[in-house]
Short mmCIF file of C-alpha atoms and ligand atoms in Angstrom, two decimals:
data_model
loop_
_atom_site.label_atom_id
_atom_site.label_comp_id
_atom_site.label_asym_id
_atom_site.label_seq_id
_atom_site.Cartn_x
_atom_site.Cartn_y
_atom_site.Cartn_z
CA MET A 1 -0.13 -0.08 0.19
CA LYS A 2 1.01 3.80 -0.68
CA ILE A 3 0.69 6.18 1.92
CA GLY A 4 1.61 9.95 2.04
CA ILE A 5 2.20 11.72 5.38
CA LEU A 6 1.73 15.26 5.07
CA GLY A 7 4.73 16.68 6.59
CA GLY A 8 8.25 16.01 7.94
CA GLY A 9 8.40 17.21 11.12
CA GLN A 10 9.87 14.76 14.28
CA LEU A 11 5.71 13.75 14.50
CA GLY A 12 6.20 12.72 10.78
CA ARG A 13 9.24 11.26 12.28
CA MET A 14 8.05 9.09 15.09
CA LEU A 15 5.25 8.01 12.98
CA LEU A 16 7.31 6.67 10.19
CA GLN A 17 9.52 4.12 12.28
CA ALA A 18 6.71 2.75 13.16
CA ALA A 19 6.22 1.72 9.77
CA ALA A 20 8.92 -0.36 9.57
CA ASN A 21 6.44 -2.67 11.28
CA TYR A 22 3.86 -2.91 8.29
CA THR A 23 4.33 -3.57 4.12
CA VAL A 24 4.16 0.92 3.40
CA GLU A 25 5.61 2.06 0.78
CA THR A 26 5.90 5.97 2.03
CA PHE A 27 5.52 9.17 0.95
CA VAL A 28 6.10 12.62 2.85
CA LEU A 29 5.82 16.45 1.58
CA GLU A 30 8.15 18.91 2.76
CA ASN A 31 9.62 21.68 1.73
CA ASP A 32 12.68 21.35 3.98
CA ALA A 33 14.98 18.45 2.29
CA LEU A 34 16.63 18.40 5.87
CA CYS A 35 13.16 17.58 8.27
CA PRO A 36 13.51 15.08 10.94
CA ALA A 37 11.57 12.43 8.52
CA ALA A 38 13.14 13.13 5.42
CA HIS A 39 15.68 10.18 5.50
CA LEU A 40 13.23 7.41 6.49
CA CYS A 41 10.46 6.84 4.15
CA HIS A 42 11.01 5.61 0.88
CA HIS A 43 9.62 8.63 -1.39
CA PHE A 44 10.12 12.30 -0.01
CA VAL A 45 9.31 14.95 -2.61
CA LEU A 46 10.15 18.99 -2.11
CA GLY A 47 7.34 21.29 -2.01
CA ASP A 48 4.23 23.12 0.11
CA ILE A 49 1.79 21.49 1.45
CA ARG A 50 -0.31 24.37 1.33
CA ASP A 51 -0.02 24.56 -1.89
CA TYR A 52 -3.67 22.36 -4.30
CA ASP A 53 -1.09 20.98 -7.28
CA THR A 54 1.66 20.59 -5.58
CA VAL A 55 -0.56 18.39 -2.61
CA TYR A 56 -2.63 17.17 -5.35
CA ASN A 57 -0.35 15.81 -7.08
CA PHE A 58 2.15 14.37 -4.28
CA GLY A 59 -1.67 12.38 -3.46
CA LYS A 60 -3.03 11.26 -6.78
CA GLY A 61 -1.39 8.43 -6.70
CA LEU A 62 -1.70 7.41 -3.13
CA ASP A 63 -3.87 5.09 -1.88
CA ALA A 64 -3.75 6.57 1.83
CA ILE A 65 -2.88 9.81 3.21
CA THR A 66 -2.75 11.43 6.43
CA ILE A 67 -1.22 14.85 8.36
CA GLU A 68 1.49 15.36 10.26
CA ILE A 69 -0.22 19.59 11.09
CA GLU A 70 -3.15 21.01 10.38
CA SER A 71 -1.79 24.17 8.32
CA VAL A 72 -2.41 21.56 5.10
CA ASN A 73 -4.03 22.63 1.64
CA VAL A 74 -8.20 21.46 2.56
CA ASP A 75 -9.51 21.73 -0.77
CA ALA A 76 -6.36 19.28 -2.60
CA LEU A 77 -7.77 16.63 -0.18
CA GLU A 78 -11.00 17.07 -0.74
CA GLN A 79 -10.26 16.22 -3.99
CA LEU A 80 -8.07 13.57 -3.38
CA GLN A 81 -11.09 12.19 -1.63
CA LYS A 82 -13.55 12.42 -3.85
CA GLU A 83 -10.93 10.44 -6.09
CA GLY A 84 -10.73 7.62 -3.61
CA ILE A 85 -7.87 8.50 -1.64
CA ARG A 86 -8.59 8.10 1.42
CA VAL A 87 -7.80 10.43 4.46
CA TYR A 88 -6.88 10.40 8.25
CA PRO A 89 -7.89 12.68 9.25
CA SER A 90 -11.66 13.37 6.68
CA PRO A 91 -10.87 16.98 4.97
CA SER A 92 -13.89 18.70 6.28
CA ALA A 93 -12.34 17.03 10.17
CA ILE A 94 -9.79 19.70 9.52
CA ARG A 95 -10.73 21.95 8.24
CA ILE A 96 -12.84 22.25 11.51
CA ILE A 97 -10.06 22.03 13.39
CA LYS A 98 -8.16 24.34 11.59
CA ASN A 99 -9.58 27.03 12.72
CA LYS A 100 -10.30 28.45 16.14
CA ILE A 101 -13.19 29.46 15.63
CA ARG A 102 -14.75 27.20 13.61
CA GLN A 103 -13.75 24.53 15.98
CA LYS A 104 -14.88 26.27 19.07
CA GLU A 105 -18.43 26.94 17.35
CA PHE A 106 -17.98 22.99 16.71
CA TYR A 107 -17.89 22.96 20.12
CA TYR A 108 -20.60 24.73 21.20
CA HIS A 109 -22.80 23.75 18.49
CA HIS A 110 -22.89 19.83 19.79
CA GLN A 111 -23.35 20.72 22.97
CA LEU A 112 -19.30 19.77 24.63
CA PRO A 113 -18.92 21.32 27.19
CA THR A 114 -16.36 24.03 25.96
CA SER A 115 -15.25 27.59 27.99
CA GLU A 116 -17.65 30.85 27.04
CA TYR A 117 -16.58 32.97 24.59
CA ILE A 118 -17.01 35.21 21.85
CA ILE A 119 -15.59 35.83 18.32
CA THR A 120 -13.94 39.30 17.31
CA GLN A 121 -13.44 40.01 14.26
CA ASN A 122 -10.55 43.08 14.47
CA LEU A 123 -9.10 44.87 17.81
CA ALA A 124 -11.65 47.78 17.69
CA ASP A 125 -13.48 44.98 18.63
CA LEU A 126 -12.17 43.03 21.26
CA GLU A 127 -11.92 46.42 22.44
CA ASP A 128 -16.22 46.78 23.27
CA HIS A 129 -15.50 43.75 25.64
CA LYS A 130 -14.28 44.56 28.65
CA SER A 131 -16.09 43.18 30.74
CA PHE A 132 -15.92 40.09 29.34
CA LEU A 133 -12.06 39.80 31.08
CA PRO A 134 -9.69 38.20 32.66
CA ALA A 135 -10.05 36.71 29.62
CA VAL A 136 -8.12 34.64 26.06
CA HIS A 137 -7.53 35.70 22.94
CA LYS A 138 -7.53 32.97 20.50
CA VAL A 139 -6.70 33.78 16.69
CA GLY A 140 -8.23 32.34 14.57
CA GLU A 141 -5.76 31.28 11.61
CA GLY A 142 -2.67 30.31 12.06
CA GLY A 143 -1.39 30.16 15.20
CA TYR A 144 0.43 27.64 16.57
CA ASP A 145 2.75 26.08 19.74
CA GLY A 146 1.33 29.28 22.04
CA LYS A 147 1.97 32.08 19.16
CA GLY A 148 -1.65 32.54 18.19
CA VAL A 149 -2.80 32.50 22.02
CA GLN A 150 -2.74 36.03 24.50
CA VAL A 151 -3.53 36.58 27.99
CA ILE A 152 -5.34 39.04 28.34
CA LYS A 153 -5.89 40.31 32.33
CA ASP A 154 -7.41 43.13 32.39
CA GLU A 155 -8.09 46.59 29.91
CA THR A 156 -4.22 47.53 29.37
CA ALA A 157 -3.47 44.40 27.96
CA MET A 158 -6.48 44.68 25.64
CA HIS A 159 -3.63 46.40 22.97
CA SER A 160 -1.77 42.55 23.19
CA GLY A 161 -4.90 41.00 21.16
CA PHE A 162 -5.82 40.54 17.99
CA ASP A 163 -6.78 42.23 15.26
CA ALA A 164 -7.84 39.80 13.10
CA PRO A 165 -10.75 36.86 13.13
CA SER A 166 -10.31 36.04 16.33
CA VAL A 167 -11.98 33.86 19.76
CA LEU A 168 -12.23 35.79 23.02
CA GLU A 169 -11.83 33.18 25.58
CA LYS A 170 -13.36 33.26 29.71
CA MET A 171 -10.40 32.73 31.13
CA VAL A 172 -10.98 28.73 32.79
CA ASN A 173 -9.41 28.59 36.34
CA ILE A 174 -7.08 25.80 35.40
CA LYS A 175 -6.56 22.69 38.07
CA LYS A 176 -5.00 20.39 35.50
CA GLU A 177 -3.91 19.85 31.79
CA ILE A 178 -4.90 16.72 30.39
CA ALA A 179 -5.29 15.49 27.00
CA VAL A 180 -7.40 11.96 25.63
CA ILE A 181 -5.81 10.42 22.72
CA VAL A 182 -9.36 8.24 20.29
CA ALA A 183 -8.70 6.87 17.56
CA MET A 184 -11.66 5.70 14.90
CA ASN A 185 -11.24 3.41 12.16
CA ASP A 186 -13.18 3.09 8.72
CA LYS A 187 -15.85 1.58 10.61
CA GLY A 188 -16.54 3.52 13.04
CA GLU A 189 -14.83 1.79 16.24
CA THR A 190 -12.93 3.27 18.65
CA ALA A 191 -9.71 3.22 21.12
CA ILE A 192 -9.39 5.21 23.37
CA TYR A 193 -5.62 5.60 25.61
CA PRO A 194 -4.67 6.84 28.95
CA PRO A 195 -5.44 11.07 29.23
CA ALA A 196 -1.92 12.25 29.74
CA GLU A 197 -1.94 15.35 32.48
CA MET A 198 0.90 18.75 31.46
CA VAL A 199 2.64 21.04 32.49
CA PHE A 200 3.38 23.83 30.79
CA ASP A 201 6.74 26.25 30.31
CA PRO A 202 4.81 29.90 32.02
CA ILE A 203 7.52 31.48 30.28
CA LEU A 204 8.02 29.42 26.10
CA ASN A 205 4.21 27.97 26.34
CA LEU A 206 5.11 24.63 24.47
CA LEU A 207 5.04 21.71 26.92
CA ASP A 208 7.55 21.03 29.16
CA TYR A 209 6.38 17.56 31.23
CA GLN A 210 3.81 15.52 30.98
CA VAL A 211 2.65 12.19 33.02
CA SER A 212 0.38 9.36 31.98
CA PRO A 213 -1.36 7.84 32.96
CA ALA A 214 -2.86 11.31 34.67
CA ILE A 215 -4.12 11.22 38.51
CA LEU A 216 -7.45 11.78 38.62
CA PRO A 217 -10.84 11.32 40.59
CA GLU A 218 -12.89 8.31 38.21
CA LYS A 219 -15.53 10.50 37.94
CA VAL A 220 -13.72 13.64 36.11
CA LEU A 221 -12.14 10.59 34.96
CA TRP A 222 -15.24 9.63 32.79
CA LYS A 223 -16.09 12.64 31.49
CA ALA A 224 -13.83 13.39 29.69
CA GLU A 225 -12.97 10.32 28.15
CA ALA A 226 -17.60 10.39 27.40
CA ILE A 227 -16.23 13.62 26.04
CA ALA A 228 -12.52 13.14 23.65
CA LEU A 229 -15.00 9.42 22.19
CA LYS A 230 -17.77 12.52 21.38
CA VAL A 231 -15.70 14.77 19.62
CA VAL A 232 -14.44 12.50 17.39
CA LYS A 233 -18.09 11.07 16.51
CA GLU A 234 -19.54 14.27 16.04
CA LEU A 235 -16.13 14.77 13.34
CA GLN A 236 -17.30 11.59 12.07
CA SER A 237 -13.72 11.47 11.30
CA PRO A 238 -11.17 8.36 11.32
CA GLY A 239 -8.24 8.66 11.98
CA LEU A 240 -6.02 9.83 15.60
CA PHE A 241 -7.00 12.70 17.33
CA ALA A 242 -6.40 13.64 21.01
CA VAL A 243 -8.37 16.20 22.35
CA GLU A 244 -7.31 18.96 25.04
CA MET A 245 -9.32 19.03 28.55
CA PHE A 246 -9.24 20.94 31.88
CA VAL A 247 -10.47 20.00 34.34
CA ASP A 248 -11.30 23.06 36.42
CA ASP A 249 -11.32 23.83 40.28
CA HIS A 250 -14.93 22.27 40.48
CA ASP A 251 -13.78 19.88 38.69
CA GLU A 252 -16.02 20.05 35.43
CA VAL A 253 -13.81 18.91 32.34
CA LEU A 254 -13.61 22.06 29.22
CA VAL A 255 -12.62 20.52 25.95
CA ASN A 256 -9.15 23.23 24.92
CA GLU A 257 -8.31 21.97 21.48
CA THR A 258 -8.08 18.54 19.39
CA ALA A 259 -5.65 18.03 17.35
CA PRO A 260 -6.53 15.38 14.15
CA ARG A 261 -3.29 13.17 14.21
CA VAL A 262 -0.84 12.44 15.47
CA HIS A 263 0.35 14.39 18.70
CA ASN A 264 3.13 15.20 20.93
CA SER A 265 0.81 14.06 24.94
CA GLY A 266 1.57 10.84 23.08
CA HIS A 267 5.37 10.29 22.96
CA HIS A 268 5.27 8.36 26.09
CA THR A 269 3.00 5.49 24.12
CA ILE A 270 5.86 4.34 21.46
CA GLU A 271 7.37 2.61 24.81
CA ALA A 272 5.03 2.86 27.53
CA ASN A 273 1.84 0.90 25.41
CA TYR A 274 0.92 -1.70 23.65
CA SER A 275 0.31 0.39 21.07
CA SER A 276 2.24 3.29 20.32
CA GLN A 277 -0.19 6.25 18.44
CA TYR A 278 2.17 5.63 15.83
CA ASP A 279 1.67 1.97 15.09
CA MET A 280 -2.22 2.29 15.84
CA LEU A 281 -2.03 5.63 13.12
CA TRP A 282 -0.93 2.86 11.02
CA ARG A 283 -3.98 0.25 12.17
CA ILE A 284 -6.03 2.42 10.95
CA MET A 285 -4.44 3.38 7.56
CA LEU A 286 -3.94 -0.01 6.51
CA GLN A 287 -7.26 -0.82 7.63
CA TYR A 288 -6.45 -3.22 9.73
CA PRO A 289 -7.58 -4.22 14.08
CA LEU A 290 -7.42 -0.87 16.98
CA GLY A 291 -4.24 -1.67 19.12
CA ASN A 292 -4.40 -2.26 22.45
CA THR A 293 -3.84 0.99 24.58
CA ASP A 294 -3.80 -0.06 27.77
CA PRO A 295 -0.10 1.02 29.47
CA ILE A 296 2.93 -1.20 30.71
CA LEU A 297 4.08 0.59 32.86
CA PRO A 298 3.43 4.80 33.69
CA SER A 299 4.98 7.29 32.47
CA ALA A 300 6.55 10.84 32.00
CA ILE A 301 7.66 12.39 28.57
CA VAL A 302 10.28 15.85 29.36
CA ASN A 303 10.77 17.84 26.49
CA ILE A 304 14.64 18.16 25.24
CA LEU A 305 14.66 22.17 24.78
CA GLY A 306 17.57 24.27 22.29
CA ALA A 307 18.91 26.15 25.48
CA GLU A 308 18.49 29.50 26.09
CA GLY A 309 21.17 31.75 24.06
CA TYR A 310 22.62 29.12 22.11
CA SER A 311 22.22 28.76 18.35
CA GLY A 312 23.86 27.27 15.81
CA ASN A 313 24.93 23.13 15.57
CA ALA A 314 23.13 21.09 18.26
CA LYS A 315 25.53 19.46 20.53
CA TYR A 316 23.79 18.06 23.56
CA GLU A 317 25.07 18.46 27.00
CA GLY A 318 25.11 15.53 29.56
CA LEU A 319 23.11 12.94 27.09
CA ASP A 320 25.35 10.24 28.08
CA ASP A 321 24.40 10.31 31.83
CA VAL A 322 21.01 10.12 30.88
CA LEU A 323 21.63 7.37 28.87
CA ARG A 324 22.55 5.59 31.51
CA MET A 325 19.47 5.91 33.35
CA GLU A 326 17.64 2.60 34.03
CA ASN A 327 13.79 2.31 31.65
CA VAL A 328 14.90 6.14 30.98
CA PHE A 329 14.08 6.31 26.69
CA VAL A 330 15.94 9.06 24.16
CA HIS A 331 14.88 10.29 21.09
CA LEU A 332 16.91 12.78 19.16
CA TYR A 333 14.61 14.22 15.84
CA GLY A 334 18.24 14.37 13.87
CA LYS A 335 17.25 18.53 13.92
CA GLU A 336 21.11 19.57 13.31
CA HIS A 337 20.45 23.42 14.07
CA THR A 338 19.57 24.29 17.67
CA LYS A 339 17.33 27.48 18.24
CA PRO A 340 16.26 29.02 22.25
CA GLY A 341 13.25 27.08 22.62
CA ARG A 342 13.26 23.95 19.77
CA LYS A 343 12.35 20.82 19.97
CA MET A 344 14.89 19.39 19.17
CA GLY A 345 14.26 15.65 21.15
CA HIS A 346 11.66 13.93 23.78
CA VAL A 347 12.72 11.80 26.48
CA THR A 348 10.56 8.74 28.05
CA ILE A 349 10.47 8.03 31.31
CA MET A 350 8.41 4.73 32.54
CA SER A 351 7.73 3.67 36.28
CA LYS A 352 5.07 2.17 38.32
CA ASP A 353 6.39 5.08 41.01
CA TYR A 354 4.74 8.56 40.16
CA GLN A 355 7.58 9.71 42.34
CA ASP A 356 10.02 8.38 40.39
CA LEU A 357 8.48 9.72 37.39
CA THR A 358 8.59 13.42 38.52
CA HIS A 359 12.16 13.39 40.13
CA LYS A 360 13.83 12.24 36.79
CA ALA A 361 11.67 13.56 34.88
CA ASN A 362 12.99 17.24 36.88
CA LYS A 363 16.67 15.75 37.18
CA ILE A 364 16.56 15.10 33.26
CA LYS A 365 15.32 18.21 32.37
CA TYR A 366 18.47 20.57 34.14
CA MET A 367 21.38 17.48 33.19
CA LEU A 368 20.26 17.59 29.61
CA ARG A 369 21.32 20.74 27.45
CA VAL A 370 21.22 21.13 24.30
CA ILE A 371 23.79 23.73 23.39
CA ALA A 372 25.95 24.77 19.71
P1 ADP B 401 -1.61 26.72 21.31
O1 ADP B 401 -3.02 25.38 20.63
O2 ADP B 401 -0.85 27.07 20.76
O3 ADP B 401 -1.32 25.23 22.07
P2 ADP B 401 -4.42 26.53 23.11
O4 ADP B 401 -5.42 27.03 22.93
O5 ADP B 401 -4.04 24.82 23.64
O6 ADP B 401 -3.04 26.70 22.36
O7 ADP B 401 -3.49 27.56 24.54
C1 ADP B 401 -2.28 27.31 25.02
C2 ADP B 401 -2.60 27.47 26.44
O8 ADP B 401 -2.79 28.60 27.21
C3 ADP B 401 -3.41 26.31 27.61
O9 ADP B 401 -2.48 24.84 27.27
C4 ADP B 401 -3.76 26.69 28.16
O10 ADP B 401 -2.42 26.90 29.72
C5 ADP B 401 -4.07 28.15 28.08
N1 ADP B 401 -5.29 27.98 27.97
C6 ADP B 401 -6.15 28.48 26.61
N2 ADP B 401 -7.23 29.09 26.99
C7 ADP B 401 -7.23 28.64 28.27
C8 ADP B 401 -8.94 29.47 29.23
N3 ADP B 401 -10.04 29.99 28.03
N4 ADP B 401 -8.37 29.60 29.59
C9 ADP B 401 -7.17 29.32 31.09
N5 ADP B 401 -6.14 29.18 30.27
C10 ADP B 401 -6.16 29.43 28.86
#
């Protein structure tokens, strides 16, 4: 079977690593010949995933196609789907998710719990909603990795909002941030991973540290699972989805956003779950039975980010010490250049003891540094 991936970043790379277990001919489209996935696929095509003709021509000879990022040309995927190429997730799901306004309205219309919101067209519009503060302003399209999100605590911060169609969301009193990965195949059968719990770096706004399965009261767990499952069923699309949710101070569960693809919150599943998120997506695309999502052991993920003050050819300080640690797995994404905050890799830690996970995660965060 011939299967294509739009995007050749680290997620594409890990997806291709899992492809090695199956008989599949892989194709990657990406506009950087040195991207993390380039040398792991059978056929690398240089080109822009946002361009209609490029995506259409890339996809037309394939059996199926998937994405590792939402900023793709959805019109081309729609045309390919019409011509019988299977697309995971379906173009209609990408269209909803790609735009934060449409995504938020989707939750609202399907009675999926999410924070209250207002749509703003520009900065002048935002000024009219002072009474809605404190809030979080999210740009409709083009935001990524925290760059399209602005916290607006009070009137004095209003100028930092977006002068483009955006969502203004009520600030949630977040107790926990969790993510639940849900898989759905062509027949509509689903599999659900245990939730992961995230801690964010308040400065870089990137996933900093994560533990899975999250420690949650049973009722919160049930709510989170039911909501994540409903999101995917209402999207009516096969594929793999990461549903990010907030648990607030009243133990209510609210959907934050959904990624319609393999996700950073699922890196640990490579070692820590019987079927990884990457393996699961291949099973779906190759139309095999779904895998077992059970955890083998609890796990933590630490991101390896470029250290402040260093830009250039990456060097990994402390790597030997990390590799010596028990039940610790290092994944480097093969990026030649580092810059402050760039995602260069991740480390997965496994242990039956949560305290051991936290201890090792913190130790690794300080031990391992990406310098130039
Ligand atoms: P991105 O798509 O860039 O990851 P998110 O929508 O996930 O952006 O927002 C990034 C972070 O901002 C969240 O992980 C959360 O910590 C915070 N955040 C987002 N929405 C809200 C909200 N309504 N209330 C409080 N904090 C929020």
